[in-house]
Amino acid sequence: MRSSQPPGVATWVLTRFCNTNEVLAGDLAEEYQRGRTVAWYWRQVVVAILVGCGNEIRTHKLLTVRAVITGWAALILSGYLISLPLYKLYSRALVALGLGPLRFWWWHYYTYPIIFVPCVGGFLSGWLVARFHRTYRVAMVTMYVISVALAGFPEFFRLATNSVNNSRFVPYLLNYSLIEGLFVVSILLGGLRSTNTESARSLQ
Amino acid sequence: MSKRDYLGNFELMVMLAVLRLGEGAYGVPILREIEERGGREVALGSIYATLGRLEEKGLVSSKLGEPTPERGGRAKRYFRVTLQGLREVCETQRALKKLWQGLPQLQGGAA
């Protein structure tokens, strides 16, 4: 049986990621109670977020450029200051334990944690972008994520093309996709973390 | 010739829906008006984005209403077309009429 209450997760996503959240959430709840489907509700939420982001990016182009530069600067800096030392430390620890040098993360289970090292930088950069662009954080973090995904696309395309021609490249493609995917998620989580912190502060 | 912005297709639809609804123009009735009369499915997010843009241009104004239980205690935002907005709608209609006239392809309403 269909509940008279609109989907809770969708409402949470809407109020968290859309600027016109309260009025729009009220309208959606009203329409849902009049018999609209769950799919309709989710579609409205996704479109509202995308349209909101698009509008904010279009009306704040300079701010968007600043957000992307901020994200990349934080990413490069965290790479040198956090990811690289962590990677070297882990690699040395493996050698010291007689497990050999670190080559690929899928070599053995003990190398698996290394795929999370770049995520630390991703999380921090996402958090910083959201923190420095509080009013338009969703749009700014989204644009930064798009720039990261675009930067990784040529390598993805190269590996995908190679994999079509030669199945030997498939593990490389999967490895790259997994790392890129985790990286993008870590940026989004960083942005979300900033949103959560501010929501908690505003409730106090 | 002076440079001016005419209303876009969707902007015009939203303005006309707000005009038709009068005092009761908020998100849901605007959505229904456009879907029923315009014959196309639209997203509430697009309507609010357009209304926000029109409000920035001074073509519509808005005020918050009372929260209601069926909306989960959330208020409605009522919109109305300003005088400047009304002038803009008339101007767009005039421009479209001029472009429409004398087109053999559109004779009889079929395009």
PDB file of C-alpha atoms in Angstrom:
ATOM      1  CA  MET A   1       0.000   0.000   0.000  1.00  0.00           C
ATOM      2  CA  ARG A   2       1.219   3.468  -0.900  1.00  0.00           C
ATOM      3  CA  SER A   3       2.109   5.704   2.062  1.00  0.00           C
ATOM      4  CA  SER A   4       0.561   9.191   2.234  1.00  0.00           C
ATOM      5  CA  GLN A   5       3.946  10.506   3.336  1.00  0.00           C
ATOM      6  CA  PRO A   6       6.403  11.384   0.559  1.00  0.00           C
ATOM      7  CA  PRO A   7       9.642   9.331   0.342  1.00  0.00           C
ATOM      8  CA  GLY A   8      11.789  10.395   3.300  1.00  0.00           C
ATOM      9  CA  VAL A   9      15.161   9.969   1.587  1.00  0.00           C
ATOM     10  CA  ALA A  10      14.079  12.070  -1.389  1.00  0.00           C
ATOM     11  CA  THR A  11      12.824  14.836   0.923  1.00  0.00           C
ATOM     12  CA  TRP A  12      16.093  14.713   2.864  1.00  0.00           C
ATOM     13  CA  VAL A  13      18.091  14.982  -0.380  1.00  0.00           C
ATOM     14  CA  LEU A  14      15.925  17.893  -1.531  1.00  0.00           C
ATOM     15  CA  THR A  15      16.150  19.916   1.680  1.00  0.00           C
ATOM     16  CA  ARG A  16      19.893  19.251   1.870  1.00  0.00           C
ATOM     17  CA  PHE A  17      20.844  20.047  -1.727  1.00  0.00           C
ATOM     18  CA  CYS A  18      18.346  22.560  -3.049  1.00  0.00           C
ATOM     19  CA  ASN A  19      18.121  26.254  -2.199  1.00  0.00           C
ATOM     20  CA  THR A  20      14.354  26.673  -2.655  1.00  0.00           C
ATOM     21  CA  ASN A  21      13.998  23.605  -0.408  1.00  0.00           C
ATOM     22  CA  GLU A  22      11.185  24.432   2.047  1.00  0.00           C
ATOM     23  CA  VAL A  23       8.584  25.883  -0.337  1.00  0.00           C
ATOM     24  CA  LEU A  24       9.396  23.330  -3.024  1.00  0.00           C
ATOM     25  CA  ALA A  25       9.290  20.435  -0.528  1.00  0.00           C
ATOM     26  CA  GLY A  26       5.848  21.678   0.586  1.00  0.00           C
ATOM     27  CA  ASP A  27       4.578  21.776  -3.006  1.00  0.00           C
ATOM     28  CA  LEU A  28       5.937  18.299  -3.702  1.00  0.00           C
ATOM     29  CA  ALA A  29       4.357  16.913  -0.521  1.00  0.00           C
ATOM     30  CA  GLU A  30       1.014  18.445  -1.502  1.00  0.00           C
ATOM     31  CA  GLU A  31       1.152  16.954  -4.999  1.00  0.00           C
ATOM     32  CA  TYR A  32       2.283  13.561  -3.674  1.00  0.00           C
ATOM     33  CA  GLN A  33      -0.705  13.415  -1.338  1.00  0.00           C
ATOM     34  CA  ARG A  34      -2.950  14.017  -4.347  1.00  0.00           C
ATOM     35  CA  GLY A  35      -1.728  10.788  -5.930  1.00  0.00           C
ATOM     36  CA  ARG A  36       1.565  11.397  -7.721  1.00  0.00           C
ATOM     37  CA  THR A  37       3.949   8.408  -7.807  1.00  0.00           C
ATOM     38  CA  VAL A  38       7.234   7.865  -5.972  1.00  0.00           C
ATOM     39  CA  ALA A  39       9.033   7.956  -9.338  1.00  0.00           C
ATOM     40  CA  TRP A  40       7.468  11.353 -10.088  1.00  0.00           C
ATOM     41  CA  TYR A  41       8.575  12.623  -6.683  1.00  0.00           C
ATOM     42  CA  TRP A  42      12.174  11.456  -7.192  1.00  0.00           C
ATOM     43  CA  ARG A  43      12.252  12.887 -10.726  1.00  0.00           C
ATOM     44  CA  GLN A  44      11.110  16.280  -9.385  1.00  0.00           C
ATOM     45  CA  VAL A  45      13.802  16.204  -6.694  1.00  0.00           C
ATOM     46  CA  VAL A  46      16.591  15.361  -9.157  1.00  0.00           C
ATOM     47  CA  VAL A  47      15.451  18.008 -11.666  1.00  0.00           C
ATOM     48  CA  ALA A  48      15.147  20.639  -8.909  1.00  0.00           C
ATOM     49  CA  ILE A  49      18.721  19.995  -7.777  1.00  0.00           C
ATOM     50  CA  LEU A  50      20.122  19.981 -11.326  1.00  0.00           C
ATOM     51  CA  VAL A  51      18.228  23.119 -12.353  1.00  0.00           C
ATOM     52  CA  GLY A  52      19.259  24.846  -9.118  1.00  0.00           C
ATOM     53  CA  CYS A  53      22.934  23.977  -9.665  1.00  0.00           C
ATOM     54  CA  GLY A  54      22.787  25.052 -13.313  1.00  0.00           C
ATOM     55  CA  ASN A  55      21.256  28.396 -12.377  1.00  0.00           C
ATOM     56  CA  GLU A  56      23.816  29.082  -9.672  1.00  0.00           C
ATOM     57  CA  ILE A  57      26.727  28.195 -11.944  1.00  0.00           C
ATOM     58  CA  ARG A  58      25.345  30.375 -14.763  1.00  0.00           C
ATOM     59  CA  THR A  59      24.787  33.396 -12.515  1.00  0.00           C
ATOM     60  CA  HIS A  60      28.076  33.029 -10.558  1.00  0.00           C
ATOM     61  CA  LYS A  61      30.667  32.155 -13.199  1.00  0.00           C
ATOM     62  CA  LEU A  62      33.624  33.773 -11.424  1.00  0.00           C
ATOM     63  CA  LEU A  63      32.749  32.080  -8.157  1.00  0.00           C
ATOM     64  CA  THR A  64      32.570  28.757 -10.008  1.00  0.00           C
ATOM     65  CA  VAL A  65      36.059  29.290 -11.462  1.00  0.00           C
ATOM     66  CA  ARG A  66      37.313  30.147  -7.971  1.00  0.00           C
ATOM     67  CA  ALA A  67      35.702  27.004  -6.522  1.00  0.00           C
ATOM     68  CA  VAL A  68      37.327  24.766  -9.154  1.00  0.00           C
ATOM     69  CA  ILE A  69      40.745  26.400  -8.607  1.00  0.00           C
ATOM     70  CA  THR A  70      40.340  26.090  -4.816  1.00  0.00           C
ATOM     71  CA  GLY A  71      39.497  22.404  -5.144  1.00  0.00           C
ATOM     72  CA  TRP A  72      42.425  21.611  -7.422  1.00  0.00           C
ATOM     73  CA  ALA A  73      44.865  23.614  -5.270  1.00  0.00           C
ATOM     74  CA  ALA A  74      43.692  21.754  -2.159  1.00  0.00           C
ATOM     75  CA  LEU A  75      43.972  18.465  -4.022  1.00  0.00           C
ATOM     76  CA  ILE A  76      47.541  19.079  -5.216  1.00  0.00           C
ATOM     77  CA  LEU A  77      48.615  20.356  -1.805  1.00  0.00           C
ATOM     78  CA  SER A  78      47.073  17.432   0.039  1.00  0.00           C
ATOM     79  CA  GLY A  79      48.719  15.110  -2.487  1.00  0.00           C
ATOM     80  CA  TYR A  80      52.157  16.410  -1.522  1.00  0.00           C
ATOM     81  CA  LEU A  81      51.483  16.816   2.178  1.00  0.00           C
ATOM     82  CA  ILE A  82      49.286  13.807   2.965  1.00  0.00           C
ATOM     83  CA  SER A  83      48.830  11.246   0.194  1.00  0.00           C
ATOM     84  CA  LEU A  84      52.463  10.989  -0.970  1.00  0.00           C
ATOM     85  CA  PRO A  85      53.978  10.625   2.546  1.00  0.00           C
ATOM     86  CA  LEU A  86      51.245   8.105   3.462  1.00  0.00           C
ATOM     87  CA  TYR A  87      51.912   6.115   0.304  1.00  0.00           C
ATOM     88  CA  LYS A  88      55.692   6.088   0.956  1.00  0.00           C
ATOM     89  CA  LEU A  89      55.178   5.134   4.598  1.00  0.00           C
ATOM     90  CA  TYR A  90      52.884   2.268   3.681  1.00  0.00           C
ATOM     91  CA  SER A  91      55.238   1.080   0.974  1.00  0.00           C
ATOM     92  CA  ARG A  92      58.203   1.120   3.387  1.00  0.00           C
ATOM     93  CA  ALA A  93      56.202  -0.735   5.997  1.00  0.00           C
ATOM     94  CA  LEU A  94      55.416  -3.472   3.471  1.00  0.00           C
ATOM     95  CA  VAL A  95      59.110  -3.786   2.553  1.00  0.00           C
ATOM     96  CA  ALA A  96      60.072  -3.873   6.253  1.00  0.00           C
ATOM     97  CA  LEU A  97      57.546  -6.662   6.834  1.00  0.00           C
ATOM     98  CA  GLY A  98      59.016  -8.591   3.925  1.00  0.00           C
ATOM     99  CA  LEU A  99      55.864  -8.273   1.836  1.00  0.00           C
ATOM    100  CA  GLY A 100      57.662  -6.651  -1.094  1.00  0.00           C
ATOM    101  CA  PRO A 101      57.376  -3.195  -2.712  1.00  0.00           C
ATOM    102  CA  LEU A 102      53.966  -1.713  -3.445  1.00  0.00           C
ATOM    103  CA  ARG A 103      53.051  -1.973  -7.110  1.00  0.00           C
ATOM    104  CA  PHE A 104      49.327  -2.426  -7.657  1.00  0.00           C
ATOM    105  CA  TRP A 105      46.636  -2.286  -5.033  1.00  0.00           C
ATOM    106  CA  TRP A 106      45.091  -5.563  -6.203  1.00  0.00           C
ATOM    107  CA  TRP A 107      48.413  -7.385  -5.755  1.00  0.00           C
ATOM    108  CA  HIS A 108      47.282  -8.724  -2.382  1.00  0.00           C
ATOM    109  CA  TYR A 109      44.763  -7.928   0.348  1.00  0.00           C
ATOM    110  CA  TYR A 110      47.397  -6.045   2.353  1.00  0.00           C
ATOM    111  CA  THR A 111      47.745  -3.514  -0.471  1.00  0.00           C
ATOM    112  CA  TYR A 112      43.995  -2.781  -0.615  1.00  0.00           C
ATOM    113  CA  PRO A 113      44.029   0.138   1.887  1.00  0.00           C
ATOM    114  CA  ILE A 114      46.267   2.103  -0.476  1.00  0.00           C
ATOM    115  CA  ILE A 115      43.315   2.869  -2.769  1.00  0.00           C
ATOM    116  CA  PHE A 116      41.830   4.998   0.018  1.00  0.00           C
ATOM    117  CA  VAL A 117      44.913   7.231   0.330  1.00  0.00           C
ATOM    118  CA  PRO A 118      43.950   9.645  -2.518  1.00  0.00           C
ATOM    119  CA  CYS A 119      40.454   9.761  -1.014  1.00  0.00           C
ATOM    120  CA  VAL A 120      41.826  11.678   1.983  1.00  0.00           C
ATOM    121  CA  GLY A 121      42.821  14.527  -0.346  1.00  0.00           C
ATOM    122  CA  GLY A 122      39.529  14.223  -2.205  1.00  0.00           C
ATOM    123  CA  PHE A 123      37.526  14.493   1.006  1.00  0.00           C
ATOM    124  CA  LEU A 124      39.536  17.517   2.210  1.00  0.00           C
ATOM    125  CA  SER A 125      39.269  19.341  -1.113  1.00  0.00           C
ATOM    126  CA  GLY A 126      35.495  18.753  -1.277  1.00  0.00           C
ATOM    127  CA  TRP A 127      35.129  19.975   2.277  1.00  0.00           C
ATOM    128  CA  LEU A 128      37.180  23.108   1.550  1.00  0.00           C
ATOM    129  CA  VAL A 129      35.236  23.987  -1.610  1.00  0.00           C
ATOM    130  CA  ALA A 130      31.949  23.685   0.290  1.00  0.00           C
ATOM    131  CA  ARG A 131      33.343  25.641   3.226  1.00  0.00           C
ATOM    132  CA  PHE A 132      34.595  28.557   1.092  1.00  0.00           C
ATOM    133  CA  HIS A 133      31.411  28.764  -0.986  1.00  0.00           C
ATOM    134  CA  ARG A 134      28.759  28.237   1.647  1.00  0.00           C
ATOM    135  CA  THR A 135      25.787  29.864  -0.095  1.00  0.00           C
ATOM    136  CA  TYR A 136      26.264  27.931  -3.351  1.00  0.00           C
ATOM    137  CA  ARG A 137      28.138  24.906  -2.004  1.00  0.00           C
ATOM    138  CA  VAL A 138      26.110  22.258  -3.855  1.00  0.00           C
ATOM    139  CA  ALA A 139      26.659  23.885  -7.245  1.00  0.00           C
ATOM    140  CA  MET A 140      30.324  24.619  -6.537  1.00  0.00           C
ATOM    141  CA  VAL A 141      31.174  21.114  -5.287  1.00  0.00           C
ATOM    142  CA  THR A 142      29.282  19.623  -8.242  1.00  0.00           C
ATOM    143  CA  MET A 143      31.272  21.753 -10.697  1.00  0.00           C
ATOM    144  CA  TYR A 144      34.523  20.791  -9.011  1.00  0.00           C
ATOM    145  CA  VAL A 145      33.571  17.095  -9.169  1.00  0.00           C
ATOM    146  CA  ILE A 146      32.759  17.491 -12.879  1.00  0.00           C
ATOM    147  CA  SER A 147      36.199  19.052 -13.474  1.00  0.00           C
ATOM    148  CA  VAL A 148      37.873  16.112 -11.673  1.00  0.00           C
ATOM    149  CA  ALA A 149      35.842  13.587 -13.666  1.00  0.00           C
ATOM    150  CA  LEU A 150      36.697  15.374 -16.926  1.00  0.00           C
ATOM    151  CA  ALA A 151      40.403  15.390 -16.044  1.00  0.00           C
ATOM    152  CA  GLY A 152      40.275  11.629 -15.527  1.00  0.00           C
ATOM    153  CA  PHE A 153      38.274  10.930 -18.679  1.00  0.00           C
ATOM    154  CA  PRO A 154      41.174  10.753 -21.227  1.00  0.00           C
ATOM    155  CA  GLU A 155      42.877   7.980 -19.224  1.00  0.00           C
ATOM    156  CA  PHE A 156      39.555   6.172 -18.798  1.00  0.00           C
ATOM    157  CA  PHE A 157      38.924   6.429 -22.545  1.00  0.00           C
ATOM    158  CA  ARG A 158      42.442   5.139 -23.344  1.00  0.00           C
ATOM    159  CA  LEU A 159      42.018   2.133 -21.026  1.00  0.00           C
ATOM    160  CA  ALA A 160      38.502   1.446 -22.316  1.00  0.00           C
ATOM    161  CA  THR A 161      39.728   1.486 -25.929  1.00  0.00           C
ATOM    162  CA  ASN A 162      42.651  -0.783 -25.034  1.00  0.00           C
ATOM    163  CA  SER A 163      40.322  -3.142 -23.174  1.00  0.00           C
ATOM    164  CA  VAL A 164      38.090  -3.496 -26.240  1.00  0.00           C
ATOM    165  CA  ASN A 165      41.126  -4.454 -28.338  1.00  0.00           C
ATOM    166  CA  ASN A 166      42.836  -6.589 -25.726  1.00  0.00           C
ATOM    167  CA  SER A 167      41.216  -8.174 -22.660  1.00  0.00           C
ATOM    168  CA  ARG A 168      44.571  -7.961 -20.818  1.00  0.00           C
ATOM    169  CA  PHE A 169      43.714  -4.309 -20.087  1.00  0.00           C
ATOM    170  CA  VAL A 170      40.364  -5.022 -18.430  1.00  0.00           C
ATOM    171  CA  PRO A 171      41.796  -5.285 -14.859  1.00  0.00           C
ATOM    172  CA  TYR A 172      43.539  -1.942 -15.397  1.00  0.00           C
ATOM    173  CA  LEU A 173      40.285  -0.384 -16.534  1.00  0.00           C
ATOM    174  CA  LEU A 174      38.413  -1.797 -13.526  1.00  0.00           C
ATOM    175  CA  ASN A 175      41.159  -0.630 -11.185  1.00  0.00           C
ATOM    176  CA  TYR A 176      41.097   2.873 -12.630  1.00  0.00           C
ATOM    177  CA  SER A 177      37.291   3.058 -12.574  1.00  0.00           C
ATOM    178  CA  LEU A 178      37.182   1.930  -8.939  1.00  0.00           C
ATOM    179  CA  ILE A 179      39.816   4.442  -7.831  1.00  0.00           C
ATOM    180  CA  GLU A 180      38.188   7.296  -9.786  1.00  0.00           C
ATOM    181  CA  GLY A 181      34.755   6.343  -8.455  1.00  0.00           C
ATOM    182  CA  LEU A 182      35.954   6.251  -4.854  1.00  0.00           C
ATOM    183  CA  PHE A 183      37.755   9.533  -5.385  1.00  0.00           C
ATOM    184  CA  VAL A 184      34.625  11.284  -6.672  1.00  0.00           C
ATOM    185  CA  VAL A 185      32.581   9.850  -3.798  1.00  0.00           C
ATOM    186  CA  SER A 186      35.172  11.103  -1.295  1.00  0.00           C
ATOM    187  CA  ILE A 187      34.908  14.650  -2.731  1.00  0.00           C
ATOM    188  CA  LEU A 188      31.115  14.525  -2.471  1.00  0.00           C
ATOM    189  CA  LEU A 189      31.342  13.195   1.082  1.00  0.00           C
ATOM    190  CA  GLY A 190      33.690  16.060   1.969  1.00  0.00           C
ATOM    191  CA  GLY A 191      31.152  18.535   0.601  1.00  0.00           C
ATOM    192  CA  LEU A 192      28.340  16.755   2.425  1.00  0.00           C
ATOM    193  CA  ARG A 193      30.337  16.760   5.659  1.00  0.00           C
ATOM    194  CA  SER A 194      30.591  20.545   5.442  1.00  0.00           C
ATOM    195  CA  THR A 195      26.828  20.782   4.886  1.00  0.00           C
ATOM    196  CA  ASN A 196      26.145  18.546   7.901  1.00  0.00           C
ATOM    197  CA  THR A 197      28.407  20.572  10.179  1.00  0.00           C
ATOM    198  CA  GLU A 198      26.655  23.810   9.240  1.00  0.00           C
ATOM    199  CA  SER A 199      23.168  22.335   9.587  1.00  0.00           C
ATOM    200  CA  ALA A 200      24.045  21.093  13.079  1.00  0.00           C
ATOM    201  CA  ARG A 201      25.396  24.538  13.979  1.00  0.00           C
ATOM    202  CA  SER A 202      22.259  26.299  12.717  1.00  0.00           C
ATOM    203  CA  LEU A 203      20.063  23.975  14.791  1.00  0.00           C
ATOM    204  CA  GLN A 204      21.914  24.818  18.014  1.00  0.00           C
TER     205      GLN A 204
ATOM    206  CA  MET B   1      16.874  50.087 -32.290  1.00  0.00           C
ATOM    207  CA  SER B   2      16.976  49.634 -28.529  1.00  0.00           C
ATOM    208  CA  LYS B   3      18.275  46.336 -27.146  1.00  0.00           C
ATOM    209  CA  ARG B   4      15.617  44.482 -25.152  1.00  0.00           C
ATOM    210  CA  ASP B   5      15.008  40.974 -23.882  1.00  0.00           C
ATOM    211  CA  TYR B   6      11.739  39.355 -24.855  1.00  0.00           C
ATOM    212  CA  LEU B   7      10.320  36.665 -22.614  1.00  0.00           C
ATOM    213  CA  GLY B   8      11.374  33.131 -23.453  1.00  0.00           C
ATOM    214  CA  ASN B   9       8.831  30.436 -24.281  1.00  0.00           C
ATOM    215  CA  PHE B  10       8.738  28.904 -20.799  1.00  0.00           C
ATOM    216  CA  GLU B  11       8.946  32.287 -19.065  1.00  0.00           C
ATOM    217  CA  LEU B  12       5.902  33.408 -21.019  1.00  0.00           C
ATOM    218  CA  MET B  13       4.003  30.229 -20.092  1.00  0.00           C
ATOM    219  CA  VAL B  14       4.778  30.744 -16.399  1.00  0.00           C
ATOM    220  CA  MET B  15       3.778  34.426 -16.524  1.00  0.00           C
ATOM    221  CA  LEU B  16       0.486  33.576 -18.248  1.00  0.00           C
ATOM    222  CA  ALA B  17      -0.237  30.825 -15.700  1.00  0.00           C
ATOM    223  CA  VAL B  18       0.392  33.261 -12.830  1.00  0.00           C
ATOM    224  CA  LEU B  19      -1.886  35.822 -14.501  1.00  0.00           C
ATOM    225  CA  ARG B  20      -4.665  33.272 -14.997  1.00  0.00           C
ATOM    226  CA  LEU B  21      -4.503  32.066 -11.382  1.00  0.00           C
ATOM    227  CA  GLY B  22      -4.618  35.532  -9.857  1.00  0.00           C
ATOM    228  CA  GLU B  23      -4.462  35.496  -6.039  1.00  0.00           C
ATOM    229  CA  GLY B  24      -3.985  31.708  -5.769  1.00  0.00           C
ATOM    230  CA  ALA B  25      -0.799  31.455  -7.829  1.00  0.00           C
ATOM    231  CA  TYR B  26       1.732  29.237  -6.089  1.00  0.00           C
ATOM    232  CA  GLY B  27       3.856  26.268  -7.224  1.00  0.00           C
ATOM    233  CA  VAL B  28       1.250  23.494  -7.481  1.00  0.00           C
ATOM    234  CA  PRO B  29      -1.524  25.370  -9.353  1.00  0.00           C
ATOM    235  CA  ILE B  30       1.068  26.911 -11.693  1.00  0.00           C
ATOM    236  CA  LEU B  31       2.389  23.420 -12.454  1.00  0.00           C
ATOM    237  CA  ARG B  32      -1.128  22.116 -13.150  1.00  0.00           C
ATOM    238  CA  GLU B  33      -2.064  25.106 -15.280  1.00  0.00           C
ATOM    239  CA  ILE B  34       0.986  24.627 -17.497  1.00  0.00           C
ATOM    240  CA  GLU B  35       0.522  20.845 -17.686  1.00  0.00           C
ATOM    241  CA  GLU B  36      -3.203  21.041 -18.489  1.00  0.00           C
ATOM    242  CA  ARG B  37      -3.237  24.006 -20.844  1.00  0.00           C
ATOM    243  CA  GLY B  38       0.312  23.750 -22.178  1.00  0.00           C
ATOM    244  CA  GLY B  39       0.021  19.990 -22.726  1.00  0.00           C
ATOM    245  CA  ARG B  40       3.501  19.190 -21.454  1.00  0.00           C
ATOM    246  CA  GLU B  41       4.936  17.741 -18.274  1.00  0.00           C
ATOM    247  CA  VAL B  42       7.074  20.192 -16.371  1.00  0.00           C
ATOM    248  CA  ALA B  43       9.189  20.068 -13.213  1.00  0.00           C
ATOM    249  CA  LEU B  44       8.427  22.223 -10.191  1.00  0.00           C
ATOM    250  CA  GLY B  45      12.146  22.969  -9.926  1.00  0.00           C
ATOM    251  CA  SER B  46      12.118  24.504 -13.416  1.00  0.00           C
ATOM    252  CA  ILE B  47       9.057  26.599 -12.504  1.00  0.00           C
ATOM    253  CA  TYR B  48      10.748  27.935  -9.352  1.00  0.00           C
ATOM    254  CA  ALA B  49      13.992  28.629 -11.229  1.00  0.00           C
ATOM    255  CA  THR B  50      12.038  30.598 -13.851  1.00  0.00           C
ATOM    256  CA  LEU B  51      10.019  32.457 -11.209  1.00  0.00           C
ATOM    257  CA  GLY B  52      13.246  33.325  -9.397  1.00  0.00           C
ATOM    258  CA  ARG B  53      14.703  34.753 -12.613  1.00  0.00           C
ATOM    259  CA  LEU B  54      11.500  36.713 -13.322  1.00  0.00           C
ATOM    260  CA  GLU B  55      11.487  38.054  -9.779  1.00  0.00           C
ATOM    261  CA  GLU B  56      15.077  39.256 -10.174  1.00  0.00           C
ATOM    262  CA  LYS B  57      14.000  41.125 -13.313  1.00  0.00           C
ATOM    263  CA  GLY B  58      11.105  42.667 -11.367  1.00  0.00           C
ATOM    264  CA  LEU B  59       8.444  40.996 -13.535  1.00  0.00           C
ATOM    265  CA  VAL B  60       6.837  39.053 -10.687  1.00  0.00           C
ATOM    266  CA  SER B  61       6.733  39.529  -6.932  1.00  0.00           C
ATOM    267  CA  SER B  62       6.166  36.961  -4.205  1.00  0.00           C
ATOM    268  CA  LYS B  63       5.109  36.612  -0.599  1.00  0.00           C
ATOM    269  CA  LEU B  64       5.063  33.683   1.833  1.00  0.00           C
ATOM    270  CA  GLY B  65       1.696  32.282   2.923  1.00  0.00           C
ATOM    271  CA  GLU B  66       0.700  30.337   6.017  1.00  0.00           C
ATOM    272  CA  PRO B  67       2.080  26.815   6.649  1.00  0.00           C
ATOM    273  CA  THR B  68      -0.499  24.030   6.167  1.00  0.00           C
ATOM    274  CA  PRO B  69      -0.608  20.443   7.572  1.00  0.00           C
ATOM    275  CA  GLU B  70      -0.963  18.709   4.161  1.00  0.00           C
ATOM    276  CA  ARG B  71       2.334  20.339   3.167  1.00  0.00           C
ATOM    277  CA  GLY B  72       4.102  18.993   6.255  1.00  0.00           C
ATOM    278  CA  GLY B  73       3.853  22.378   7.970  1.00  0.00           C
ATOM    279  CA  ARG B  74       5.590  24.174   5.120  1.00  0.00           C
ATOM    280  CA  ALA B  75       4.441  27.530   3.788  1.00  0.00           C
ATOM    281  CA  LYS B  76       3.331  28.325   0.240  1.00  0.00           C
ATOM    282  CA  ARG B  77       4.977  31.080  -1.788  1.00  0.00           C
ATOM    283  CA  TYR B  78       2.405  33.140  -3.684  1.00  0.00           C
ATOM    284  CA  PHE B  79       3.371  34.951  -6.877  1.00  0.00           C
ATOM    285  CA  ARG B  80       1.800  37.818  -8.778  1.00  0.00           C
ATOM    286  CA  VAL B  81       2.731  39.608 -11.973  1.00  0.00           C
ATOM    287  CA  THR B  82       3.931  43.187 -11.511  1.00  0.00           C
ATOM    288  CA  LEU B  83       2.954  46.105 -13.759  1.00  0.00           C
ATOM    289  CA  GLN B  84       6.318  45.855 -15.471  1.00  0.00           C
ATOM    290  CA  GLY B  85       5.689  42.137 -15.968  1.00  0.00           C
ATOM    291  CA  LEU B  86       2.305  42.818 -17.522  1.00  0.00           C
ATOM    292  CA  ARG B  87       3.880  45.314 -19.945  1.00  0.00           C
ATOM    293  CA  GLU B  88       6.531  42.730 -20.837  1.00  0.00           C
ATOM    294  CA  VAL B  89       3.895  40.062 -21.581  1.00  0.00           C
ATOM    295  CA  CYS B  90       1.958  42.483 -23.843  1.00  0.00           C
ATOM    296  CA  GLU B  91       5.166  43.504 -25.609  1.00  0.00           C
ATOM    297  CA  THR B  92       6.137  39.867 -26.249  1.00  0.00           C
ATOM    298  CA  GLN B  93       2.623  39.103 -27.513  1.00  0.00           C
ATOM    299  CA  ARG B  94       2.795  42.079 -29.905  1.00  0.00           C
ATOM    300  CA  ALA B  95       6.196  40.997 -31.223  1.00  0.00           C
ATOM    301  CA  LEU B  96       5.037  37.404 -31.708  1.00  0.00           C
ATOM    302  CA  LYS B  97       1.854  38.531 -33.498  1.00  0.00           C
ATOM    303  CA  LYS B  98       3.900  40.610 -35.937  1.00  0.00           C
ATOM    304  CA  LEU B  99       6.142  37.642 -36.664  1.00  0.00           C
ATOM    305  CA  TRP B 100       3.122  35.365 -37.025  1.00  0.00           C
ATOM    306  CA  GLN B 101       1.302  37.515 -39.589  1.00  0.00           C
ATOM    307  CA  GLY B 102       1.516  36.695 -43.266  1.00  0.00           C
ATOM    308  CA  LEU B 103       3.186  33.304 -42.976  1.00  0.00           C
ATOM    309  CA  PRO B 104       1.625  30.990 -45.579  1.00  0.00           C
ATOM    310  CA  GLN B 105       3.032  27.908 -43.775  1.00  0.00           C
ATOM    311  CA  LEU B 106       0.935  28.734 -40.697  1.00  0.00           C
ATOM    312  CA  GLN B 107      -2.365  29.482 -42.462  1.00  0.00           C
ATOM    313  CA  GLY B 108      -5.240  27.633 -40.800  1.00  0.00           C
ATOM    314  CA  GLY B 109      -3.273  27.034 -37.607  1.00  0.00           C
ATOM    315  CA  ALA B 110      -1.435  23.963 -38.924  1.00  0.00           C
ATOM    316  CA  ALA B 111       2.344  24.077 -38.809  1.00  0.00           C
TER     317      ALA B 111
END
